[in-house]
N, CA, C and O atoms as a MOPAC input file, in Angstrom:
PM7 MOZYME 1SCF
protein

 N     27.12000 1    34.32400 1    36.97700 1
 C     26.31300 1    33.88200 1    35.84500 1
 C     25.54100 1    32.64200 1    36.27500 1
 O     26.05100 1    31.53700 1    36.45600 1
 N     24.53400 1    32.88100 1    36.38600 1
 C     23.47500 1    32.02900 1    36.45400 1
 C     22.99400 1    30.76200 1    35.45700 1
 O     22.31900 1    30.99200 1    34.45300 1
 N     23.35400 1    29.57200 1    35.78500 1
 C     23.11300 1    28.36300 1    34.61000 1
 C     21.38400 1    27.82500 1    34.99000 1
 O     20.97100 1    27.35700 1    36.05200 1
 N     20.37300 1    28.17900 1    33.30200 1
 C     19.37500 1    28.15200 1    32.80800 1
 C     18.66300 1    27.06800 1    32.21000 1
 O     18.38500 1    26.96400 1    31.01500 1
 N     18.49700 1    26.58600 1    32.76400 1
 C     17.75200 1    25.09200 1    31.92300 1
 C     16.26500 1    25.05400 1    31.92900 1
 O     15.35600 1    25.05300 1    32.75900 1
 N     16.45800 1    25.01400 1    30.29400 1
 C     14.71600 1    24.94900 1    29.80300 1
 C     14.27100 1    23.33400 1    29.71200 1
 O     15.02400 1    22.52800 1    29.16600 1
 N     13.43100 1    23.06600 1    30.08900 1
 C     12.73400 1    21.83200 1    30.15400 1
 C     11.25400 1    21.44400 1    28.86900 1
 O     10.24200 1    21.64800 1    29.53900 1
 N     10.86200 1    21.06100 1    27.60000 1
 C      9.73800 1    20.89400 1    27.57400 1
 C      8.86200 1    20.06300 1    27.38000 1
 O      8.94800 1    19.17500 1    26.53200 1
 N      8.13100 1    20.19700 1    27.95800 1
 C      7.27000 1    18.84100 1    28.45100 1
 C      5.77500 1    18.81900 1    27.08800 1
 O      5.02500 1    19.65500 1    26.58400 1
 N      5.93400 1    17.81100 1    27.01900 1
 C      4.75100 1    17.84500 1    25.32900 1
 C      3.61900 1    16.91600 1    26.63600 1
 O      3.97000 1    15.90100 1    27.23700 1
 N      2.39600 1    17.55700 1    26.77800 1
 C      1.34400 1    16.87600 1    27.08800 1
 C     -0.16000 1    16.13700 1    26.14400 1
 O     -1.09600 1    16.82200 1    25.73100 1
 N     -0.08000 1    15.15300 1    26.03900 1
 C     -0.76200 1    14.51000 1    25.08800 1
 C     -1.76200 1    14.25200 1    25.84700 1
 O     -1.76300 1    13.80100 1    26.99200 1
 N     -2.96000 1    14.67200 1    24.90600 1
 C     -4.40900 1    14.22400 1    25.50500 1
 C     -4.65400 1    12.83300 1    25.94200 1
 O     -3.96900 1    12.04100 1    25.29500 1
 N     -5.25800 1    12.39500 1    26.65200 1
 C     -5.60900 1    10.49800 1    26.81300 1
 C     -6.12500 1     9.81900 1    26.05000 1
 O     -6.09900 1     8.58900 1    25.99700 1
 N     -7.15200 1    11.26200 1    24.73500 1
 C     -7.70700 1    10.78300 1    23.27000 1
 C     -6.95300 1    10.35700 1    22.25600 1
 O     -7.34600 1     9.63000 1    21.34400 1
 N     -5.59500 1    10.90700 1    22.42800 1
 C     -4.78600 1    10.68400 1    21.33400 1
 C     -3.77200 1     9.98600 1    21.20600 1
 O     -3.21000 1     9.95100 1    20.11100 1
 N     -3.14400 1     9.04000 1    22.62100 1
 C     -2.62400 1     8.11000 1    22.71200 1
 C     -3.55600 1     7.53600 1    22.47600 1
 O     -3.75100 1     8.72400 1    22.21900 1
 N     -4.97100 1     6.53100 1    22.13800 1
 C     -5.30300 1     5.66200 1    21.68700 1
 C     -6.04400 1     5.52600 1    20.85000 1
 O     -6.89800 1     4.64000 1    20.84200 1
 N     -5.84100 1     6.58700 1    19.73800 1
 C     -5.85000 1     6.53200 1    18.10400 1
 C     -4.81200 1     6.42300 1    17.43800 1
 O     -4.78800 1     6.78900 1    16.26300 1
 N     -3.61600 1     5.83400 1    18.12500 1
 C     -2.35600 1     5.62600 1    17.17900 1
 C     -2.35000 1     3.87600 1    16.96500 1
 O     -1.42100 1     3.25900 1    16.44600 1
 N     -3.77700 1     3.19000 1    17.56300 1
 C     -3.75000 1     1.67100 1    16.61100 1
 C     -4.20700 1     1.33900 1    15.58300 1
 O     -5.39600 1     1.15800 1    15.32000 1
 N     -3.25600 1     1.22400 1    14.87400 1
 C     -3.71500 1     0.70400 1    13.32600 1
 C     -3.81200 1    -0.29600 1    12.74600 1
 O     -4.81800 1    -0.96500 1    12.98100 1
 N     -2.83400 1    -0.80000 1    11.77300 1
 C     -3.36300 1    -1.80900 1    11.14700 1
 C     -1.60800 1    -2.51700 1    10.52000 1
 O     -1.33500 1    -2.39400 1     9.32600 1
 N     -1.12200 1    -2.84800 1    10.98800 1
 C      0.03900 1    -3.33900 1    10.60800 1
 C      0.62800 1    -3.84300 1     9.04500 1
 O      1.60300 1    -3.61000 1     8.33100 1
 N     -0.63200 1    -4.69200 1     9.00800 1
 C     -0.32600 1    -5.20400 1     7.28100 1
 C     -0.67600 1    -4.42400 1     6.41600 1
 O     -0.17300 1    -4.49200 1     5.29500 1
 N     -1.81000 1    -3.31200 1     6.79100 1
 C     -2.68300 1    -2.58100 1     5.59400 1
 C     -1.38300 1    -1.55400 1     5.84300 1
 O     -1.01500 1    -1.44200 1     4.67400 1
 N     -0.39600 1    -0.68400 1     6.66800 1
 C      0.24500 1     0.01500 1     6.97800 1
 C      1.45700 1    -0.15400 1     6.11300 1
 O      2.10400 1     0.79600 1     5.67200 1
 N      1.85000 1    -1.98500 1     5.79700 1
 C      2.68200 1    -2.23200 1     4.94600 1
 C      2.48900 1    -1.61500 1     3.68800 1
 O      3.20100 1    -0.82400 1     3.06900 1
 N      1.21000 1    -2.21100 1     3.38000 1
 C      0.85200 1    -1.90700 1     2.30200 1
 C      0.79300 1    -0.62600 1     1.31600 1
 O      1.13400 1    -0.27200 1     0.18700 1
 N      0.18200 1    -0.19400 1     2.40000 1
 C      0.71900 1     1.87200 1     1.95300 1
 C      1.86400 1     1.92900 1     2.18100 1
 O      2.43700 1     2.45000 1     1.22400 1
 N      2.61900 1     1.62800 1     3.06800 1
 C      4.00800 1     2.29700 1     2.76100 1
 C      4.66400 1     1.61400 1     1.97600 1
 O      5.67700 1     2.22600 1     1.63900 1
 N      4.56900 1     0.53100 1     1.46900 1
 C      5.51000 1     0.18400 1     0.14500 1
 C      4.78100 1     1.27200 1    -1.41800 1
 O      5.36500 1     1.91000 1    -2.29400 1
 N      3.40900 1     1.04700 1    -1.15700 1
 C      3.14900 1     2.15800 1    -2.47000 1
 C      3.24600 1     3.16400 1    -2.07100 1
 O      2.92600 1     3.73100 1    -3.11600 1
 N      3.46700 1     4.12800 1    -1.25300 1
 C      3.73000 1     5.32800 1    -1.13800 1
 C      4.57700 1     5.82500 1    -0.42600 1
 O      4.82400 1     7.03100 1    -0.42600 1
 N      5.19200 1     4.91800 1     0.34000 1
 C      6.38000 1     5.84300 1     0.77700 1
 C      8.00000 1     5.27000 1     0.46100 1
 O      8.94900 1     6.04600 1     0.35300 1
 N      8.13700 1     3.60200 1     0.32400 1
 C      8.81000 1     3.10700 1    -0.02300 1
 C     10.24900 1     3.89900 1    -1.09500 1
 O     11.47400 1     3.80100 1    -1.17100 1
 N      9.21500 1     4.61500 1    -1.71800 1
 C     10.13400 1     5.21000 1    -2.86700 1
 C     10.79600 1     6.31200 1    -2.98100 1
 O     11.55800 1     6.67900 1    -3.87600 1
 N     10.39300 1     6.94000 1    -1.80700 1
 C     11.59900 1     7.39000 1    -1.32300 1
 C     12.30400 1     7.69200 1     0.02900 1
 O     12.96900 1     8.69800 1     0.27700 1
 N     11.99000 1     6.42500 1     1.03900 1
 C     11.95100 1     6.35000 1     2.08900 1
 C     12.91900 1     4.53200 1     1.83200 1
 O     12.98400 1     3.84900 1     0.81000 1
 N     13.44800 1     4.30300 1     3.06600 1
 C     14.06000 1     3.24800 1     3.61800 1
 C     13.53900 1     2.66400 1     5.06600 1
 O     12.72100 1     3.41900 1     5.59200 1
 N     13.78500 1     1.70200 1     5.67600 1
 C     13.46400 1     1.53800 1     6.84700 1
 C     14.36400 1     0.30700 1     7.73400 1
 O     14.23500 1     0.06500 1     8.93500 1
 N     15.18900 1    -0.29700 1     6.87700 1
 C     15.73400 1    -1.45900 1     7.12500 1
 C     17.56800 1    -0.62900 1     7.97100 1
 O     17.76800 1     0.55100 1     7.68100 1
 N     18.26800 1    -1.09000 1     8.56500 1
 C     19.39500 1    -0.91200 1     8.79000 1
 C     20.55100 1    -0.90400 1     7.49700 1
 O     20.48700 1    -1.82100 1     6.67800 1
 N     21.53700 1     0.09500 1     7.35900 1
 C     22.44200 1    -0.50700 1     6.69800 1
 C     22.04900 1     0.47000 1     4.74800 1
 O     22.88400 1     0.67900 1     3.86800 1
 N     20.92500 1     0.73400 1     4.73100 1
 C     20.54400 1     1.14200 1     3.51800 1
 C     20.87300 1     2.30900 1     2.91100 1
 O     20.56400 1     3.17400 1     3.73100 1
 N     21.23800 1     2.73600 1     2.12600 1
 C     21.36000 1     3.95700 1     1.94400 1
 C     20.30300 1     4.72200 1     1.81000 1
 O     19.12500 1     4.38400 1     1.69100 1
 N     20.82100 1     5.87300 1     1.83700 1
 C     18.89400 1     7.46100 1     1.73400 1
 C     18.43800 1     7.14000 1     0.40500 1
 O     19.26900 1     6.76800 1    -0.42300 1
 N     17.39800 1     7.22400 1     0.14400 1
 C     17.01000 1     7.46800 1    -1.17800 1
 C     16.69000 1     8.96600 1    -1.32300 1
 O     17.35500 1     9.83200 1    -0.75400 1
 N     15.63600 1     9.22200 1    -2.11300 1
 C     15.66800 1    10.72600 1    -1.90000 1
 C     14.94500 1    11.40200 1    -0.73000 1
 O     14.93700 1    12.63000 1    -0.64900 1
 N     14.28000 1    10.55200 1     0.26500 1
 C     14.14800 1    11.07100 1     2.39000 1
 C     15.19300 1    10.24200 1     2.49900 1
 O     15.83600 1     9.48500 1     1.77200 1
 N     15.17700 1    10.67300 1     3.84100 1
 C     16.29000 1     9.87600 1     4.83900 1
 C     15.67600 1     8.35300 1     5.30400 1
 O     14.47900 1     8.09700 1     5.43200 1
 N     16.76000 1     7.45300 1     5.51200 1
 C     16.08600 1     6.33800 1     6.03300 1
 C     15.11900 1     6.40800 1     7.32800 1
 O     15.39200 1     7.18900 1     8.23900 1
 N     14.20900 1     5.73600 1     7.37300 1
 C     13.37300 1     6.32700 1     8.54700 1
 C     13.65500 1     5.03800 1     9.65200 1
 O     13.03800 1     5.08000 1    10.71700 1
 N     14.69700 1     3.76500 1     9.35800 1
 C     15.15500 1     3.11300 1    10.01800 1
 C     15.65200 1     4.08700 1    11.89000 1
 O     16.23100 1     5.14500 1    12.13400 1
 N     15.22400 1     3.33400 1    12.50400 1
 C     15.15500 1     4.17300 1    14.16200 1
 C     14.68300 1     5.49600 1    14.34100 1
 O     15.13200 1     6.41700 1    15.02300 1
 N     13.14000 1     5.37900 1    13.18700 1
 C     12.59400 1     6.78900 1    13.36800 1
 C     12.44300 1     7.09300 1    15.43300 1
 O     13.08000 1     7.88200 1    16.13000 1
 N     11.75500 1     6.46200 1    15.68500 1
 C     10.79100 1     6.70600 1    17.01100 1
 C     11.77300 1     7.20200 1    18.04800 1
 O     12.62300 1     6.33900 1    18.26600 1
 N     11.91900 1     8.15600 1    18.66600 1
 C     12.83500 1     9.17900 1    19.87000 1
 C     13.74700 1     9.54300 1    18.98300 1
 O     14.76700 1     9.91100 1    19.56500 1
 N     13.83000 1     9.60200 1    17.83800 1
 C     14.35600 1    10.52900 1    17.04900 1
 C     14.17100 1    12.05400 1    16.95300 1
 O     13.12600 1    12.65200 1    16.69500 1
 N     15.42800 1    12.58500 1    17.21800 1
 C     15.31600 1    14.16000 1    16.71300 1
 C     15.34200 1    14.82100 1    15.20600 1
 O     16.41700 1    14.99100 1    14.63100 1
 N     14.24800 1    15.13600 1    14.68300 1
 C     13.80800 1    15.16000 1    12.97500 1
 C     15.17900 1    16.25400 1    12.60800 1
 O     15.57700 1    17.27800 1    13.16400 1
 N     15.64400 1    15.50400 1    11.43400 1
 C     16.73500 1    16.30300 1    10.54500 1
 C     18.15100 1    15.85400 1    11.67500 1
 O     19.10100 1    16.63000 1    11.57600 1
 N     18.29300 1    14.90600 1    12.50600 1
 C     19.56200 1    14.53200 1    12.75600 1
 C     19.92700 1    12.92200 1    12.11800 1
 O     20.52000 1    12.17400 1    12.89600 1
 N     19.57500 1    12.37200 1    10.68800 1
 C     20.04700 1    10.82100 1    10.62500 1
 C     21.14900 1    11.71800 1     9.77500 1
 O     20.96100 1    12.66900 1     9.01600 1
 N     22.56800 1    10.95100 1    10.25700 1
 C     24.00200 1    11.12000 1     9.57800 1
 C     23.94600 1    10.65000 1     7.85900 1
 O     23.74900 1     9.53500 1     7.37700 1
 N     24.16800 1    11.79100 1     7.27400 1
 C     24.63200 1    11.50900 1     6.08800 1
 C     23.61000 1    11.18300 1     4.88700 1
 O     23.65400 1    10.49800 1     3.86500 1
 N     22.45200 1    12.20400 1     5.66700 1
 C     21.29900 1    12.83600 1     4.21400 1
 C     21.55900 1    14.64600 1     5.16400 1
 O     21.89600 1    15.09400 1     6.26000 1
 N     21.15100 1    15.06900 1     3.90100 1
 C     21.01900 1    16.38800 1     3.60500 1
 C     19.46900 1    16.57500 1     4.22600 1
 O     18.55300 1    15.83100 1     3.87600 1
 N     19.31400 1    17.54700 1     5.08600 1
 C     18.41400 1    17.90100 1     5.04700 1
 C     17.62500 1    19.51100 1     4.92200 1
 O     18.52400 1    20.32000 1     4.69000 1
 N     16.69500 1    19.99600 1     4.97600 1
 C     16.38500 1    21.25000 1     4.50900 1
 C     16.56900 1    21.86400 1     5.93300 1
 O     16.50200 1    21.03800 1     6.84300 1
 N     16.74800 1    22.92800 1     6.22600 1
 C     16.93400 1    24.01200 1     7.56300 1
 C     15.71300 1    23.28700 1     8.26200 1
 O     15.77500 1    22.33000 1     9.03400 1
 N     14.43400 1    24.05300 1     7.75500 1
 C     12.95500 1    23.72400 1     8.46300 1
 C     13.13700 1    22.24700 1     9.24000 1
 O     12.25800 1    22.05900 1    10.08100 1
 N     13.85400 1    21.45900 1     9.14500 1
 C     13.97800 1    20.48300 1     9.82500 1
 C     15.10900 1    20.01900 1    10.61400 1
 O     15.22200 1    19.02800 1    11.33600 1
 N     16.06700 1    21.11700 1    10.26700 1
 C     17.30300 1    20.78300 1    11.40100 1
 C     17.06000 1    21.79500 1    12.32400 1
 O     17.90400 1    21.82600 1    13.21900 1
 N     16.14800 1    22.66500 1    12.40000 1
 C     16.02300 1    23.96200 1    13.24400 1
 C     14.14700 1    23.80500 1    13.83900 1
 O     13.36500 1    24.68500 1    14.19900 1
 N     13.99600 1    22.49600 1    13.73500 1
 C     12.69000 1    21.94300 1    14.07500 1
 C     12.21200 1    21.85300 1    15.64300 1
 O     11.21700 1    22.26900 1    16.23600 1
 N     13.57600 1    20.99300 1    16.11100 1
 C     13.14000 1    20.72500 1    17.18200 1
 C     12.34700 1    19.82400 1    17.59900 1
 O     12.13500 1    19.58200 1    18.78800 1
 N     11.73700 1    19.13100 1    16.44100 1
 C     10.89500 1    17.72900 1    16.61100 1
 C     11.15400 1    16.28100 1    17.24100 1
 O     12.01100 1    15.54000 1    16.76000 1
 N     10.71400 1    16.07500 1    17.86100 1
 C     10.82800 1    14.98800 1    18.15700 1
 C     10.21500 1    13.77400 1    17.75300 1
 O      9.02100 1    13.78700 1    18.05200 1
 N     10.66300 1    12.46500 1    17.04400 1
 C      9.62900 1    11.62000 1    15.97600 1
 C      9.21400 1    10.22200 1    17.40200 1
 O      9.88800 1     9.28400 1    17.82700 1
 N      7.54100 1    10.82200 1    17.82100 1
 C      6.85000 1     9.55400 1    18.49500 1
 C      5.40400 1     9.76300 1    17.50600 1
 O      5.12700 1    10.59900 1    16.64600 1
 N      4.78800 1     8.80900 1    17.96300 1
 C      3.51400 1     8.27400 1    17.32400 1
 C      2.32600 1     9.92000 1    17.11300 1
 O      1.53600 1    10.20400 1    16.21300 1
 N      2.57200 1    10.39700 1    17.92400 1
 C      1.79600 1    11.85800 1    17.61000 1
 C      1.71900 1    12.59600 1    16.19900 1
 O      0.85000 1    12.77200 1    15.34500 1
 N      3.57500 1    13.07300 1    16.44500 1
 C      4.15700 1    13.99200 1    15.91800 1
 C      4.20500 1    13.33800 1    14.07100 1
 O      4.37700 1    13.85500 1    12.96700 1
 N      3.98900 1    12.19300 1    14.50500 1
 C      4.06900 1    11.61900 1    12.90000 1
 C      3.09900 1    11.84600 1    12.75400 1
 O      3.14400 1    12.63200 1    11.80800 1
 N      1.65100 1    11.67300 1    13.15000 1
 C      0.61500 1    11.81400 1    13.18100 1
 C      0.28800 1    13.31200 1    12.55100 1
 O     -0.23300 1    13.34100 1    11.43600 1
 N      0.45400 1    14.02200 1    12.94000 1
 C      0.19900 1    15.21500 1    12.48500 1
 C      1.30500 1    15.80500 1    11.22400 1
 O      1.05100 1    16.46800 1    10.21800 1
 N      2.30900 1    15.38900 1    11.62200 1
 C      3.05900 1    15.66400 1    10.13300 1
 C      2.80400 1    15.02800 1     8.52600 1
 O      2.77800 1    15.44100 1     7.36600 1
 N      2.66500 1    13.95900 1     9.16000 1
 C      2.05200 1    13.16700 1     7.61400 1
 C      0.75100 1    14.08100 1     6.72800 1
 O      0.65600 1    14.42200 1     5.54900 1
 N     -0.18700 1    14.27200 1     7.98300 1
 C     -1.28400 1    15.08600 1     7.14200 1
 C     -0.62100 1    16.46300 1     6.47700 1
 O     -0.96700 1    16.69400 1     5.31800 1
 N      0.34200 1    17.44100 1     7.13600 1
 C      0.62900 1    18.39800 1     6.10800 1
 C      1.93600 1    18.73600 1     6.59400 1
 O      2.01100 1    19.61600 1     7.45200 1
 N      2.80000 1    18.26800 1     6.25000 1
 C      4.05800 1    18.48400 1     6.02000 1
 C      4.62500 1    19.32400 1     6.32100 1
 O      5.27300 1    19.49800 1     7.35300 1
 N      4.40300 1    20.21600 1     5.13500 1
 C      4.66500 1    21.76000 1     4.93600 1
 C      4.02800 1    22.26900 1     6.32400 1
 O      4.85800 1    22.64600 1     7.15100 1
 N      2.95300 1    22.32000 1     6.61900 1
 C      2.82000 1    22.93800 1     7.51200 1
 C      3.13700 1    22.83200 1     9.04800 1
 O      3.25100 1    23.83600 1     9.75000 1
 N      3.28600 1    21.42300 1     9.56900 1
 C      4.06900 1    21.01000 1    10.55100 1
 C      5.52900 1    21.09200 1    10.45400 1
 O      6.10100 1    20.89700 1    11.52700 1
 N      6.43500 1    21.38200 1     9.23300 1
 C      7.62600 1    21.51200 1     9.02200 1
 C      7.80200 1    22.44600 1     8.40400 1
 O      8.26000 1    22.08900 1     7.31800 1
 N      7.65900 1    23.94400 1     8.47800 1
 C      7.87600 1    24.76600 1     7.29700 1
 C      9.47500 1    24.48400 1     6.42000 1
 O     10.41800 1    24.12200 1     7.12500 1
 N      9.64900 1    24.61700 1     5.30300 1
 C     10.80300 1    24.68300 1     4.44900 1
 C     11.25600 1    22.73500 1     4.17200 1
 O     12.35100 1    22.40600 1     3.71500 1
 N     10.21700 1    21.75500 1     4.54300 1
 C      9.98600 1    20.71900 1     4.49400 1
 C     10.88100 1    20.02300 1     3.27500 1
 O     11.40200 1    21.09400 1     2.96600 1
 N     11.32500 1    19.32000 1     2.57300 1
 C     11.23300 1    19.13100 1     1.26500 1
 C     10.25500 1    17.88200 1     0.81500 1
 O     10.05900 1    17.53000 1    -0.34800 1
 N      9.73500 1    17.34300 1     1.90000 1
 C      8.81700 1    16.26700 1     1.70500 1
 C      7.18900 1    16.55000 1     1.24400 1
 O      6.44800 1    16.76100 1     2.20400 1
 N      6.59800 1    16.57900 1     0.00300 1
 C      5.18700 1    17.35800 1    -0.37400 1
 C      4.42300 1    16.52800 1    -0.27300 1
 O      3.24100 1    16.87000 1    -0.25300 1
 N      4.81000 1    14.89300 1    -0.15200 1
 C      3.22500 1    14.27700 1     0.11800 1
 C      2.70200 1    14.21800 1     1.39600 1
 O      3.38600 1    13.89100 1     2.36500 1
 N      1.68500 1    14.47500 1     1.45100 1
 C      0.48800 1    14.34000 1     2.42000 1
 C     -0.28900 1    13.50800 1     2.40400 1
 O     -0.80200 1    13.18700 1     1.33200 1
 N     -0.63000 1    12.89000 1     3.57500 1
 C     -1.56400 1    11.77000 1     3.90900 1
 C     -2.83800 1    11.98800 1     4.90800 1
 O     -3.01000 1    11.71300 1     6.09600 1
 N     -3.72800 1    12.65500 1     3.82000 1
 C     -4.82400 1    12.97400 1     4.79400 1
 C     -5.85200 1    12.02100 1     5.36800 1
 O     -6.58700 1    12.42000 1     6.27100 1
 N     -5.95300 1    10.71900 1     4.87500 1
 C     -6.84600 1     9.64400 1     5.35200 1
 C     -5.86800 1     9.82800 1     6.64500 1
 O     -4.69300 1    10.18600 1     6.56100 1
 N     -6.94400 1     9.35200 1     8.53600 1
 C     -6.23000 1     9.40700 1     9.31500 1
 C     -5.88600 1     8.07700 1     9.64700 1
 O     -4.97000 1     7.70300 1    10.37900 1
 N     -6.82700 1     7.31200 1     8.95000 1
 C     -6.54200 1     5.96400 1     9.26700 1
 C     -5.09400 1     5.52400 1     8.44600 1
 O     -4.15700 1     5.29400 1     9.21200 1
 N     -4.94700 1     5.45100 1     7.70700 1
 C     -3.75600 1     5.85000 1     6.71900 1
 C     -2.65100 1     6.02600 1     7.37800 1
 O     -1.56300 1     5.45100 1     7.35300 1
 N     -3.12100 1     7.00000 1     8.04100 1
 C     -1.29400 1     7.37000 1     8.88100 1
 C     -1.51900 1     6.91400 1     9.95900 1
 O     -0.57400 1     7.15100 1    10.71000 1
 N     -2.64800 1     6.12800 1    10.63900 1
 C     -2.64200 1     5.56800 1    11.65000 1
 C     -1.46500 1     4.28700 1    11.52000 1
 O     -0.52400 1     4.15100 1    12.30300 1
 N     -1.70400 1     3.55300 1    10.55400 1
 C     -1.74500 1     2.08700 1     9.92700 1
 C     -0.20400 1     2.11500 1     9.19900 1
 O      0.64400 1     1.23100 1     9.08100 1
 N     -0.23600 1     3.62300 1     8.74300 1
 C      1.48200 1     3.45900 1     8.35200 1
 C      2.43900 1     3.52000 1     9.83800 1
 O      3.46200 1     2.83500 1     9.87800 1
 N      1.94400 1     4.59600 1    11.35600 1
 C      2.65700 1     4.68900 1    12.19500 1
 C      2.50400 1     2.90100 1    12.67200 1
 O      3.58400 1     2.43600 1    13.03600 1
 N      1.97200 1     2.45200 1    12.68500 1
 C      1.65500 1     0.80400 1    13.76300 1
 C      2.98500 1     0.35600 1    12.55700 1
 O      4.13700 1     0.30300 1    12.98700 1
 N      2.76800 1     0.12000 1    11.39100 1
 C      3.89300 1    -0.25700 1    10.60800 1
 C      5.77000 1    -0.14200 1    10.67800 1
 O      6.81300 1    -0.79600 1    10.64400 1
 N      5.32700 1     0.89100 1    10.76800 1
 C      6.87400 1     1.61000 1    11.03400 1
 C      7.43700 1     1.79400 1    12.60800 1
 O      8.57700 1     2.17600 1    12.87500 1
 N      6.30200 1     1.40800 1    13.69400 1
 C      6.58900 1     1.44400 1    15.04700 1
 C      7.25000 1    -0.22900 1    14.54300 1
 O      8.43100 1    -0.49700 1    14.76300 1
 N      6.29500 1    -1.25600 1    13.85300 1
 C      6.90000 1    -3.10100 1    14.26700 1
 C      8.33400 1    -2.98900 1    13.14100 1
 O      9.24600 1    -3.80000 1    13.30300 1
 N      8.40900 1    -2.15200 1    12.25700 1
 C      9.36800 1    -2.49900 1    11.39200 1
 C     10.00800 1    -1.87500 1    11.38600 1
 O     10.72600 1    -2.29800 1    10.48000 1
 N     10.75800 1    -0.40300 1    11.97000 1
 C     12.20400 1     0.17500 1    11.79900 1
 C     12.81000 1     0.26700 1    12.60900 1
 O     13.64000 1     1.17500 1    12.56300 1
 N     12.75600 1    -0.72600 1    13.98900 1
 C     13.73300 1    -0.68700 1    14.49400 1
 C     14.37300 1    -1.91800 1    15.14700 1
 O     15.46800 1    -1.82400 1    15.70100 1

């Protein structure tokens, strides 16, 4: 029996590592009105209704201990860096099928400015 190891390698354009700078304070700013409420980010907090996103970044999506999460995201396979947020924020559902998270953030600057935020503040 032959031992199989799959490897996969995510290649990111050179365009799209440097549209993930945003805006730190304006990033606050949206995420206390919009994601705050049901999101965490500090150590120590409990879930609200998402999971704390405290040590999002090299995170594997649907593994923080002790929130519930929907299948579509424990059977994801995601990995949470500056991209992958990037594209999930704009549609959820569709980067996560069976998601339970419905808001979307289609301004890109928006989710630029929330990722610069949540890169200086959750971990």
């Amino acid at each position: 029996v032959a031992n199989i190891t799959c490897f996969s390698i995510m290649i990111v354009p050179y365009w799209r590592i440097h549209i993930m700078e945003g805006d730190e304070i304006r990033g606050g700013k949206i995420f206390k009105s919009k994601c705050a409420v049901c999101h965490t980010i500090t150590p120590n907090q409990r879930h609200k209704v998402g999971p704390s996103l405290y040590g999002l970044f090299g995170r594997n999506a649907g593994s923080v201990e002790g929130y519930r999460f929907s299948s579509g995201f424990r059977d994801s396979n995601v990995v949470w860096h500056e991209e992958t947020l990037f594209d999930f924020l704009d549609s959820p559902r569709n980067y996560i099928p069976k998601t339970k998270m419905l808001y979307e953030l289609k301004n890109a600057d928006d989710r630029k400015d929330i990722i610069q935020y949540l890169k200086e503040n959750s971990s």
